[in-house]
Amino acid sequence: MADEQGSINIFGDLHPYNKLFDVITKLPEKGMAEEEVLREITYMSQEENKKWQGGQCSGTMYHGGMEHYAFLNKVFSLYSFVNLLQRDLCPSGTKFESEVLAMVGKMLHGEEVGKVNPADQEAGAITSGGSESIYNAMFVYREWGRAVKGIEAPEVVAPMTIHPAHVKAAHYLGMKVVRVPVNSDFEADVEAMRARITPNTVALLSSAGTYPHGVVDPVSKLSDLALEYKLGLHVDGCLGGFVLPWIEKLGYPVPVFDFRLPGVTSISCDTHKYGYSLKGTSTINFRSKDLRRYMFFAQEDWPGGLYTAPTVQGSRSAGLSAAMWAAMVTMGEAGYLQAARAIMETSEKIRAGIAGIPELRIMGKSTFLVSITSDVVNPYFVNDYIYSKGWRMNGCQDPLGFHFCITLPQTMPGIAESFVRDLADGVTFAKDPPYDTPKTGYLYGFGGSTEGREMLRQGMKGYVEAWYEYE
Ligand SMILES: Cc1ncc(COP(=O)(O)O)c(C=O)c1O
């Protein structure tokens, strides 16, 4: 945030507690008292909870109920110290994970795969989050492409809106992501993607829904395309995978994106988002056990013994899996449906409100997420205004805008109405802003140019550097 002179202090913003508590840069000679540690941590946690508990924060806090979190934390505490790789010590972990995968498989209509090919059986694994689920899927396509098609320089074709986790995975795995502009509804342009398929293509990528706009790509058409070219098709359901099935069940129009489509070969789906579990779990589900097997690692000649692991992680806490299972079985279908209903009712109120503000435009046909731009005012001036009123949106670019990912904290009475009111006032503010350049959002003035992008990258790297500095 800018100080009185207007300069930005990234370091100060990242380290607000430097002024309040000792800055610890080496192990304390004598251990701190537990009460003191708890006092500091409780203070920080309570301060930070204030930022979202009022319901003004987009996404990130998917459930928000402190009683729900207390219950999950209780479950977590029973297993937090248990390592899931030591399976004999925790058969309960095996129960939790296999049952979660069975429940997620049903939610994604995994039973349909056997109807297309009786040899196939939908199968998944638990990971640490969306990025790891996506990494594992990308790895599977690389290995499958090499084994089945002899592809040594693997490429995937993706809509421009695909989450950076795919690009990051490709970066680690030596793969190429061919990113294709989306159509005017911000959905994958299937024919444009077809045109970018080469003999090195191993898979197509898609989202349900996309992070920037919350739309579901035309997965049905991509499924046909994948079958035609004998390619893999990954559906990134990290964000929408746990809420769209319930929105569909409530009767809202949701394009089919799951294993009901014969060309869909994998789906990532985050239990730690709309699954309402603790942070640190996700699922990756494949169309067949054969595909999943490419992901597994096994080494038989290590002096430490025969080592095998299903995913990138080694040791991992059984507590997270226990909490994930507990979240799902306590929510049940009724709980997920009720949550989806509340989210959609809030979303509809916000949409109706925006329809009454002619300067604003909602991008794409979305459901649980509302992505806003304007052809009349700079959306970042609107964002400046609503930010000053306590709202925390997620910035988007190409075109400039911001999105509001509706989660349970927003379903509290009055939140949708006050958001719409502030948005309307924000438009008034943006029509005649008292300064030239918006303060929030995307680095303004360089958008779209290579210099701007490079500056953003450098700035972002400096931001990460500051995480690890202590003065
Ligand atoms: C559509 C989508 N895919 C992937 C991810 C990555 O998930 P994670 O942050 O859990 O690694 C996100 C996160 O917001 C997302 O929205």
Short mmCIF file of C-alpha atoms and ligand atoms in Angstrom, two decimals:
data_model
loop_
_atom_site.label_atom_id
_atom_site.label_comp_id
_atom_site.label_asym_id
_atom_site.label_seq_id
_atom_site.Cartn_x
_atom_site.Cartn_y
_atom_site.Cartn_z
CA MET A 1 0.00 0.00 0.00
CA ALA A 2 1.23 3.54 -0.77
CA ASP A 3 2.50 5.70 2.12
CA GLU A 4 1.81 9.45 2.49
CA GLN A 5 4.45 10.23 -0.12
CA GLY A 6 2.79 7.82 -2.51
CA SER A 7 5.65 5.30 -2.55
CA ILE A 8 5.05 1.56 -2.24
CA ASN A 9 6.55 -0.36 0.66
CA ILE A 10 6.29 -4.01 -0.35
CA PHE A 11 8.54 -5.15 2.49
CA GLY A 12 6.59 -3.28 5.16
CA ASP A 13 3.27 -4.64 3.88
CA LEU A 14 4.59 -8.18 3.99
CA HIS A 15 6.04 -7.87 7.49
CA PRO A 16 3.56 -5.87 9.60
CA TYR A 17 4.51 -7.78 12.76
CA ASN A 18 8.13 -6.59 12.76
CA LYS A 19 6.99 -3.60 14.76
CA LEU A 20 4.97 -5.65 17.23
CA PHE A 21 7.05 -8.72 18.02
CA ASP A 22 10.72 -9.67 18.20
CA VAL A 23 12.14 -10.56 14.79
CA ILE A 24 13.66 -14.01 15.24
CA THR A 25 16.61 -14.66 12.94
CA LYS A 26 18.30 -17.52 14.75
CA LEU A 27 17.10 -20.26 17.05
CA PRO A 28 16.31 -18.78 20.45
CA GLU A 29 19.00 -19.89 22.93
CA LYS A 30 16.30 -20.98 25.31
CA GLY A 31 12.95 -22.11 23.92
CA MET A 32 10.14 -19.59 24.13
CA ALA A 33 7.33 -20.25 26.56
CA GLU A 34 4.35 -21.94 24.94
CA GLU A 35 1.98 -19.29 26.34
CA GLU A 36 4.02 -16.55 24.69
CA VAL A 37 4.02 -18.37 21.35
CA LEU A 38 0.30 -18.93 21.59
CA ARG A 39 -0.29 -15.29 22.49
CA GLU A 40 1.61 -14.04 19.44
CA ILE A 41 0.08 -16.57 17.09
CA THR A 42 -3.45 -16.01 18.37
CA TYR A 43 -3.05 -12.26 17.91
CA MET A 44 -1.83 -12.66 14.32
CA SER A 45 -4.47 -15.21 13.43
CA GLN A 46 -7.30 -13.09 14.87
CA GLU A 47 -6.06 -9.98 13.09
CA GLU A 48 -5.92 -11.84 9.80
CA ASN A 49 -9.32 -13.49 10.20
CA LYS A 50 -10.85 -10.01 10.42
CA LYS A 51 -9.89 -9.48 6.79
CA TRP A 52 -12.35 -12.07 5.49
CA GLN A 53 -14.84 -12.84 8.22
CA GLY A 54 -17.05 -9.91 7.22
CA GLY A 55 -17.80 -11.67 3.92
CA GLN A 56 -16.01 -9.12 1.73
CA CYS A 57 -13.21 -11.33 0.48
CA SER A 58 -13.41 -13.15 -2.89
CA GLY A 59 -12.65 -16.89 -2.87
CA THR A 60 -9.91 -18.41 -0.71
CA MET A 61 -12.06 -18.93 2.44
CA TYR A 62 -14.50 -21.43 1.03
CA HIS A 63 -16.40 -22.46 4.14
CA GLY A 64 -15.57 -19.78 6.67
CA GLY A 65 -17.46 -21.37 9.58
CA MET A 66 -15.23 -21.33 12.65
CA GLU A 67 -17.14 -24.25 14.17
CA HIS A 68 -16.58 -26.27 11.01
CA TYR A 69 -12.86 -25.44 11.13
CA ALA A 70 -12.70 -26.29 14.85
CA PHE A 71 -14.22 -29.70 14.11
CA LEU A 72 -11.78 -30.34 11.25
CA ASN A 73 -8.87 -29.18 13.41
CA LYS A 74 -9.93 -31.64 16.10
CA VAL A 75 -9.88 -34.44 13.53
CA PHE A 76 -6.56 -33.17 12.15
CA SER A 77 -5.01 -33.10 15.62
CA LEU A 78 -5.61 -36.84 16.07
CA TYR A 79 -3.39 -37.62 13.07
CA SER A 80 -1.30 -34.49 12.44
CA PHE A 81 1.92 -36.30 13.37
CA VAL A 82 1.22 -39.49 11.38
CA ASN A 83 3.01 -40.08 8.07
CA LEU A 84 0.78 -41.61 5.41
CA LEU A 85 3.72 -43.30 3.73
CA GLN A 86 3.98 -45.62 6.75
CA ARG A 87 0.78 -47.41 5.83
CA ASP A 88 0.98 -50.16 8.44
CA LEU A 89 0.80 -47.51 11.17
CA CYS A 90 -2.38 -45.95 9.86
CA PRO A 91 -4.83 -48.24 8.08
CA SER A 92 -7.33 -45.50 8.92
CA GLY A 93 -5.51 -43.25 6.41
CA THR A 94 -6.04 -45.90 3.75
CA LYS A 95 -9.72 -45.98 4.64
CA PHE A 96 -10.02 -42.17 4.51
CA GLU A 97 -8.28 -41.81 1.16
CA SER A 98 -9.93 -44.72 -0.66
CA GLU A 99 -13.36 -43.59 0.54
CA VAL A 100 -12.73 -39.97 -0.45
CA LEU A 101 -11.69 -41.14 -3.91
CA ALA A 102 -14.80 -43.31 -4.20
CA MET A 103 -17.02 -40.35 -3.18
CA VAL A 104 -15.29 -37.93 -5.58
CA GLY A 105 -15.38 -40.56 -8.34
CA LYS A 106 -19.18 -40.83 -7.96
CA MET A 107 -19.57 -37.05 -7.90
CA LEU A 108 -17.71 -36.94 -11.25
CA HIS A 109 -19.73 -39.85 -12.72
CA GLY A 110 -16.75 -42.20 -12.76
CA GLU A 111 -19.11 -45.15 -13.17
CA GLU A 112 -19.73 -44.03 -16.77
CA VAL A 113 -16.25 -44.93 -18.01
CA GLY A 114 -16.91 -48.68 -17.91
CA LYS A 115 -19.93 -48.20 -20.17
CA VAL A 116 -17.66 -46.81 -22.90
CA ASN A 117 -14.89 -49.35 -22.41
CA PRO A 118 -15.52 -52.21 -19.97
CA ALA A 119 -11.76 -52.49 -19.39
CA ASP A 120 -11.64 -48.96 -17.92
CA GLN A 121 -12.20 -48.15 -14.28
CA GLU A 122 -12.06 -44.60 -12.95
CA ALA A 123 -9.22 -44.26 -10.42
CA GLY A 124 -7.64 -41.42 -8.49
CA ALA A 125 -5.11 -40.25 -5.95
CA ILE A 126 -4.91 -37.70 -3.17
CA THR A 127 -2.49 -34.80 -3.58
CA SER A 128 -1.48 -31.72 -1.63
CA GLY A 129 -3.51 -29.25 -3.70
CA GLY A 130 -4.60 -28.23 -7.17
CA SER A 131 -1.11 -27.55 -8.45
CA GLU A 132 0.12 -30.99 -7.48
CA SER A 133 -2.94 -32.68 -8.98
CA ILE A 134 -2.27 -30.82 -12.21
CA TYR A 135 1.46 -31.60 -12.08
CA ASN A 136 0.66 -35.29 -11.73
CA ALA A 137 -1.79 -35.20 -14.64
CA MET A 138 0.72 -33.41 -16.87
CA PHE A 139 3.37 -35.97 -15.92
CA VAL A 140 0.98 -38.81 -16.82
CA TYR A 141 0.35 -37.31 -20.26
CA ARG A 142 4.07 -36.86 -20.86
CA GLU A 143 4.79 -40.47 -19.92
CA TRP A 144 1.76 -41.84 -21.78
CA GLY A 145 2.73 -39.87 -24.91
CA ARG A 146 6.23 -41.28 -24.80
CA ALA A 147 5.13 -44.87 -24.13
CA VAL A 148 2.17 -45.10 -26.51
CA LYS A 149 3.03 -42.60 -29.25
CA GLY A 150 6.81 -42.31 -29.01
CA ILE A 151 6.57 -38.53 -28.43
CA GLU A 152 9.84 -37.10 -27.12
CA ALA A 153 8.97 -33.37 -27.20
CA PRO A 154 5.48 -33.40 -25.65
CA GLU A 155 3.04 -30.54 -26.16
CA VAL A 156 -0.36 -29.80 -24.68
CA VAL A 157 -2.90 -27.46 -26.28
CA ALA A 158 -4.76 -25.22 -23.84
CA PRO A 159 -7.07 -22.22 -23.79
CA MET A 160 -5.35 -18.98 -22.74
CA THR A 161 -7.35 -19.01 -19.50
CA ILE A 162 -5.86 -22.29 -18.23
CA HIS A 163 -4.48 -21.96 -14.70
CA PRO A 164 -0.72 -21.23 -14.44
CA ALA A 165 -0.28 -24.51 -12.52
CA HIS A 166 -0.29 -26.24 -15.92
CA VAL A 167 2.36 -23.90 -17.31
CA LYS A 168 4.41 -24.38 -14.16
CA ALA A 169 4.13 -28.17 -14.43
CA ALA A 170 5.23 -27.96 -18.07
CA HIS A 171 8.16 -25.82 -16.95
CA TYR A 172 9.30 -28.54 -14.53
CA LEU A 173 8.54 -31.40 -16.90
CA GLY A 174 10.12 -30.03 -20.08
CA MET A 175 6.78 -29.85 -21.89
CA LYS A 176 5.37 -27.15 -24.13
CA VAL A 177 2.00 -25.50 -23.46
CA VAL A 178 0.45 -24.08 -26.62
CA ARG A 179 -1.95 -21.43 -25.33
CA VAL A 180 -4.81 -20.53 -27.67
CA PRO A 181 -6.99 -17.37 -27.45
CA VAL A 182 -10.48 -17.98 -26.07
CA ASN A 183 -13.74 -16.98 -27.77
CA SER A 184 -15.81 -13.90 -26.94
CA ASP A 185 -17.48 -15.82 -24.07
CA PHE A 186 -14.03 -16.51 -22.57
CA GLU A 187 -14.41 -20.23 -23.32
CA ALA A 188 -11.94 -22.48 -25.13
CA ASP A 189 -12.12 -21.99 -28.90
CA VAL A 190 -12.28 -25.60 -30.01
CA GLU A 191 -11.50 -25.03 -33.70
CA ALA A 192 -8.58 -22.76 -32.83
CA MET A 193 -7.28 -25.49 -30.51
CA ARG A 194 -7.70 -28.10 -33.27
CA ALA A 195 -5.53 -25.95 -35.53
CA ARG A 196 -2.69 -26.07 -32.99
CA ILE A 197 -2.59 -29.87 -32.61
CA THR A 198 0.69 -31.30 -33.93
CA PRO A 199 2.20 -34.81 -34.03
CA ASN A 200 3.81 -33.91 -30.66
CA THR A 201 0.51 -33.13 -28.93
CA VAL A 202 -0.18 -35.49 -26.03
CA ALA A 203 -3.22 -33.85 -24.47
CA LEU A 204 -5.76 -31.04 -24.53
CA LEU A 205 -6.43 -28.99 -21.40
CA SER A 206 -9.68 -27.38 -20.25
CA SER A 207 -11.29 -25.93 -17.14
CA ALA A 208 -14.53 -26.29 -15.18
CA GLY A 209 -14.60 -23.46 -14.33
CA THR A 210 -11.81 -21.13 -15.28
CA TYR A 211 -10.13 -19.04 -12.60
CA PRO A 212 -10.44 -15.65 -14.39
CA HIS A 213 -14.10 -15.90 -15.42
CA GLY A 214 -15.56 -19.01 -13.78
CA VAL A 215 -16.81 -20.37 -17.10
CA VAL A 216 -16.88 -24.03 -18.10
CA ASP A 217 -14.99 -24.69 -21.33
CA PRO A 218 -16.89 -26.60 -24.05
CA VAL A 219 -15.57 -29.87 -22.70
CA SER A 220 -18.07 -31.92 -24.69
CA LYS A 221 -16.63 -30.63 -27.99
CA LEU A 222 -13.08 -30.99 -26.67
CA SER A 223 -13.94 -34.57 -25.74
CA ASP A 224 -14.87 -35.26 -29.39
CA LEU A 225 -11.65 -33.59 -30.53
CA ALA A 226 -9.56 -35.62 -28.10
CA LEU A 227 -11.16 -38.85 -29.31
CA GLU A 228 -10.67 -37.88 -32.95
CA TYR A 229 -6.92 -37.29 -32.46
CA LYS A 230 -6.47 -39.96 -29.75
CA LEU A 231 -5.27 -37.42 -27.20
CA GLY A 232 -5.64 -37.10 -23.46
CA LEU A 233 -8.10 -34.49 -22.18
CA HIS A 234 -7.56 -33.00 -18.75
CA VAL A 235 -10.36 -31.05 -17.07
CA ASP A 236 -9.13 -28.67 -14.40
CA GLY A 237 -11.95 -28.83 -11.90
CA CYS A 238 -9.76 -27.55 -9.07
CA LEU A 239 -12.02 -24.56 -8.58
CA GLY A 240 -15.40 -25.72 -9.87
CA GLY A 241 -15.18 -29.50 -9.58
CA PHE A 242 -16.64 -29.59 -6.07
CA VAL A 243 -19.40 -27.05 -6.60
CA LEU A 244 -20.60 -27.39 -10.21
CA PRO A 245 -22.01 -30.92 -9.72
CA TRP A 246 -24.26 -29.59 -6.95
CA ILE A 247 -25.20 -26.47 -8.92
CA GLU A 248 -26.20 -28.78 -11.78
CA LYS A 249 -28.20 -30.98 -9.42
CA LEU A 250 -30.11 -27.91 -8.22
CA GLY A 251 -31.29 -27.46 -11.82
CA TYR A 252 -29.06 -24.61 -12.99
CA PRO A 253 -27.65 -25.01 -16.51
CA VAL A 254 -24.10 -26.36 -16.19
CA PRO A 255 -22.31 -27.82 -19.23
CA VAL A 256 -21.27 -31.44 -18.73
CA PHE A 257 -17.54 -31.64 -18.04
CA ASP A 258 -16.97 -34.93 -16.21
CA PHE A 259 -16.54 -38.64 -16.97
CA ARG A 260 -19.94 -38.73 -18.70
CA LEU A 261 -17.95 -37.44 -21.67
CA PRO A 262 -16.02 -40.30 -23.30
CA GLY A 263 -12.98 -38.20 -24.20
CA VAL A 264 -12.32 -36.87 -20.68
CA THR A 265 -9.27 -38.74 -19.36
CA SER A 266 -8.52 -36.87 -16.12
CA ILE A 267 -10.13 -34.37 -13.74
CA SER A 268 -8.48 -32.46 -10.90
CA CYS A 269 -10.82 -31.47 -8.11
CA ASP A 270 -9.88 -29.62 -4.93
CA THR A 271 -11.17 -30.83 -1.61
CA HIS A 272 -9.48 -27.79 -0.03
CA LYS A 273 -11.66 -25.35 -1.98
CA TYR A 274 -15.39 -26.08 -2.40
CA GLY A 275 -14.85 -29.49 -0.75
CA TYR A 276 -14.70 -27.36 2.44
CA SER A 277 -11.77 -29.23 3.94
CA LEU A 278 -8.54 -27.88 5.42
CA LYS A 279 -5.87 -26.43 3.13
CA GLY A 280 -3.52 -29.03 1.69
CA THR A 281 -5.58 -31.65 -0.16
CA SER A 282 -6.93 -32.24 -3.65
CA THR A 283 -7.82 -35.18 -5.86
CA ILE A 284 -6.68 -36.23 -9.32
CA ASN A 285 -8.92 -38.75 -11.05
CA PHE A 286 -8.15 -40.70 -14.21
CA ARG A 287 -10.33 -42.52 -16.70
CA SER A 288 -8.45 -45.77 -16.16
CA LYS A 289 -6.11 -47.47 -13.76
CA ASP A 290 -3.65 -47.85 -16.65
CA LEU A 291 -3.39 -44.08 -17.00
CA ARG A 292 -3.04 -43.62 -13.24
CA ARG A 293 -0.20 -46.14 -13.15
CA TYR A 294 2.04 -43.78 -15.18
CA MET A 295 1.97 -41.49 -12.15
CA PHE A 296 3.20 -44.03 -9.60
CA PHE A 297 6.88 -44.22 -8.72
CA ALA A 298 8.71 -47.36 -7.63
CA GLN A 299 12.41 -48.02 -6.97
CA GLU A 300 13.52 -51.50 -6.00
CA ASP A 301 17.31 -51.06 -5.61
CA TRP A 302 17.63 -48.45 -2.87
CA PRO A 303 19.67 -49.44 0.18
CA GLY A 304 16.83 -48.02 2.27
CA GLY A 305 14.43 -50.63 0.97
CA LEU A 306 11.81 -50.92 -1.74
CA TYR A 307 10.42 -47.41 -2.14
CA THR A 308 7.16 -46.51 -3.79
CA ALA A 309 4.88 -43.46 -3.76
CA PRO A 310 1.77 -42.55 -5.72
CA THR A 311 2.37 -38.81 -6.19
CA VAL A 312 5.06 -36.15 -5.99
CA GLN A 313 4.91 -35.88 -2.21
CA GLY A 314 6.84 -38.17 0.07
CA SER A 315 5.90 -38.03 3.74
CA ARG A 316 2.56 -36.36 4.25
CA SER A 317 0.25 -35.84 7.16
CA ALA A 318 -2.56 -38.32 7.70
CA GLY A 319 -4.29 -35.49 9.56
CA LEU A 320 -5.13 -33.68 6.32
CA SER A 321 -6.63 -36.83 4.81
CA ALA A 322 -8.61 -37.50 7.96
CA ALA A 323 -9.95 -33.94 7.92
CA MET A 324 -10.79 -34.21 4.21
CA TRP A 325 -12.78 -37.37 4.84
CA ALA A 326 -14.46 -35.81 7.87
CA ALA A 327 -15.40 -32.69 5.89
CA MET A 328 -17.02 -34.76 3.15
CA VAL A 329 -18.94 -37.18 5.34
CA THR A 330 -20.25 -34.44 7.63
CA MET A 331 -21.28 -32.20 4.72
CA GLY A 332 -22.94 -35.07 2.85
CA GLU A 333 -24.91 -34.45 -0.34
CA ALA A 334 -27.44 -32.38 1.58
CA GLY A 335 -24.74 -30.10 2.97
CA TYR A 336 -23.07 -29.57 -0.41
CA LEU A 337 -26.44 -28.89 -2.05
CA GLN A 338 -27.41 -26.41 0.64
CA ALA A 339 -24.07 -24.61 0.28
CA ALA A 340 -24.40 -24.52 -3.51
CA ARG A 341 -27.93 -23.14 -3.22
CA ALA A 342 -26.81 -20.34 -0.90
CA ILE A 343 -23.90 -19.51 -3.21
CA MET A 344 -26.13 -19.41 -6.28
CA GLU A 345 -28.73 -17.24 -4.54
CA THR A 346 -25.99 -14.78 -3.59
CA SER A 347 -24.54 -14.92 -7.08
CA GLU A 348 -27.95 -14.21 -8.61
CA LYS A 349 -28.48 -11.20 -6.35
CA ILE A 350 -25.11 -9.80 -7.38
CA ARG A 351 -25.84 -10.45 -11.06
CA ALA A 352 -29.24 -8.76 -10.82
CA GLY A 353 -27.58 -5.79 -9.13
CA ILE A 354 -24.90 -5.51 -11.80
CA ALA A 355 -27.57 -5.67 -14.50
CA GLY A 356 -28.78 -2.36 -13.06
CA ILE A 357 -25.34 -0.73 -13.48
CA PRO A 358 -25.05 -0.18 -17.25
CA GLU A 359 -21.36 0.75 -17.10
CA LEU A 360 -20.41 -2.73 -15.88
CA ARG A 361 -20.33 -5.99 -17.83
CA ILE A 362 -20.11 -9.55 -16.52
CA MET A 363 -17.60 -11.61 -18.48
CA GLY A 364 -18.77 -15.03 -19.67
CA LYS A 365 -21.57 -17.41 -18.68
CA SER A 366 -20.55 -18.23 -15.14
CA THR A 367 -22.34 -19.48 -12.04
CA PHE A 368 -20.49 -19.35 -8.69
CA LEU A 369 -18.05 -16.66 -9.79
CA VAL A 370 -18.79 -13.21 -11.16
CA SER A 371 -16.07 -11.62 -13.30
CA ILE A 372 -16.57 -7.92 -13.94
CA THR A 373 -15.20 -5.52 -16.53
CA SER A 374 -16.31 -2.23 -18.04
CA ASP A 375 -16.26 -0.74 -21.51
CA VAL A 376 -16.99 2.70 -20.07
CA VAL A 377 -14.79 3.26 -17.01
CA ASN A 378 -11.47 1.81 -15.91
CA PRO A 379 -12.48 -1.15 -13.74
CA TYR A 380 -9.49 -0.56 -11.51
CA PHE A 381 -10.86 2.80 -10.37
CA VAL A 382 -14.02 0.92 -9.41
CA ASN A 383 -11.82 -1.56 -7.60
CA ASP A 384 -9.93 1.27 -5.87
CA TYR A 385 -13.23 2.49 -4.48
CA ILE A 386 -14.60 -0.86 -3.33
CA TYR A 387 -11.18 -1.74 -1.90
CA SER A 388 -11.45 1.36 0.27
CA LYS A 389 -14.77 -0.06 1.51
CA GLY A 390 -13.12 -3.31 2.57
CA TRP A 391 -13.80 -5.52 -0.48
CA ARG A 392 -11.00 -7.77 -1.70
CA MET A 393 -11.45 -8.85 -5.31
CA ASN A 394 -9.15 -10.93 -7.53
CA GLY A 395 -7.62 -8.89 -10.35
CA CYS A 396 -7.90 -10.07 -13.96
CA GLN A 397 -6.30 -8.86 -17.18
CA ASP A 398 -6.94 -9.14 -20.93
CA PRO A 399 -9.45 -7.52 -20.52
CA LEU A 400 -8.87 -5.61 -17.30
CA GLY A 401 -11.33 -6.44 -14.58
CA PHE A 402 -11.76 -8.32 -11.35
CA HIS A 403 -13.69 -11.32 -10.19
CA PHE A 404 -15.72 -12.14 -7.11
CA CYS A 405 -15.59 -15.87 -6.36
CA ILE A 406 -18.62 -16.45 -4.18
CA THR A 407 -18.01 -18.63 -1.14
CA LEU A 408 -20.04 -19.27 2.00
CA PRO A 409 -18.96 -16.09 3.88
CA GLN A 410 -20.68 -14.05 1.15
CA THR A 411 -23.97 -15.83 1.68
CA MET A 412 -24.50 -13.97 4.97
CA PRO A 413 -27.54 -11.64 4.87
CA GLY A 414 -26.89 -8.22 3.34
CA ILE A 415 -23.47 -8.92 1.80
CA ALA A 416 -24.69 -9.14 -1.83
CA GLU A 417 -26.76 -5.97 -1.42
CA SER A 418 -23.92 -3.94 0.11
CA PHE A 419 -21.52 -5.19 -2.58
CA VAL A 420 -23.84 -3.97 -5.33
CA ARG A 421 -24.28 -0.60 -3.59
CA ASP A 422 -20.52 -0.11 -3.28
CA LEU A 423 -20.03 -1.24 -6.86
CA ALA A 424 -22.49 1.38 -8.10
CA ASP A 425 -20.76 4.06 -6.01
CA GLY A 426 -17.45 2.77 -7.37
CA VAL A 427 -18.65 3.40 -10.91
CA THR A 428 -19.57 6.97 -9.94
CA PHE A 429 -16.08 7.33 -8.45
CA ALA A 430 -14.45 5.84 -11.56
CA LYS A 431 -16.23 8.31 -13.84
CA ASP A 432 -14.34 11.19 -12.29
CA PRO A 433 -11.47 9.79 -10.25
CA PRO A 434 -9.40 12.28 -8.23
CA TYR A 435 -6.11 10.83 -9.52
CA ASP A 436 -4.81 9.60 -12.89
CA THR A 437 -3.67 6.04 -12.29
CA PRO A 438 -5.61 3.41 -10.37
CA LYS A 439 -3.91 2.20 -7.21
CA THR A 440 -5.15 -1.38 -7.18
CA GLY A 441 -4.83 -4.33 -9.47
CA TYR A 442 -2.77 -5.12 -12.51
CA LEU A 443 0.28 -2.93 -13.19
CA TYR A 444 -1.49 -0.25 -15.12
CA GLY A 445 -0.08 1.35 -18.23
CA PHE A 446 2.03 -1.56 -19.43
CA GLY A 447 -0.79 -4.05 -19.97
CA GLY A 448 -0.21 -6.30 -22.93
CA SER A 449 3.28 -5.05 -23.81
CA THR A 450 6.34 -7.25 -23.34
CA GLU A 451 8.05 -4.55 -21.24
CA GLY A 452 5.08 -4.46 -18.91
CA ARG A 453 5.02 -8.20 -18.57
CA GLU A 454 8.76 -8.31 -17.85
CA MET A 455 8.37 -5.57 -15.25
CA LEU A 456 5.55 -7.49 -13.64
CA ARG A 457 7.65 -10.63 -13.53
CA GLN A 458 10.58 -8.79 -11.96
CA GLY A 459 8.26 -7.15 -9.48
CA MET A 460 6.68 -10.47 -8.60
CA LYS A 461 10.10 -12.06 -8.04
CA GLY A 462 11.07 -9.16 -5.78
CA TYR A 463 7.84 -9.75 -3.86
CA VAL A 464 8.73 -13.41 -3.31
CA GLU A 465 12.27 -12.42 -2.28
CA ALA A 466 10.81 -10.19 0.42
CA TRP A 467 9.04 -13.19 1.96
CA TYR A 468 12.39 -14.55 3.05
CA GLU A 469 13.96 -11.38 4.35
CA TYR A 470 13.82 -10.31 7.93
CA GLU A 471 14.81 -6.63 7.90
C1 LIG B 1 -8.96 -23.27 -11.81
C2 LIG B 1 -7.82 -23.52 -10.86
N1 LIG B 1 -6.91 -24.46 -11.15
C3 LIG B 1 -5.87 -24.72 -10.36
C4 LIG B 1 -5.67 -24.02 -9.20
C5 LIG B 1 -4.46 -24.30 -8.34
O1 LIG B 1 -4.83 -24.82 -7.12
P1 LIG B 1 -3.88 -24.72 -5.84
O2 LIG B 1 -3.74 -23.28 -5.52
O3 LIG B 1 -4.63 -25.51 -4.83
O4 LIG B 1 -2.59 -25.35 -6.17
C6 LIG B 1 -6.59 -23.00 -8.85
C7 LIG B 1 -6.43 -22.20 -7.64
O5 LIG B 1 -7.10 -21.24 -7.41
C8 LIG B 1 -7.69 -22.76 -9.71
O6 LIG B 1 -8.60 -21.80 -9.43
#
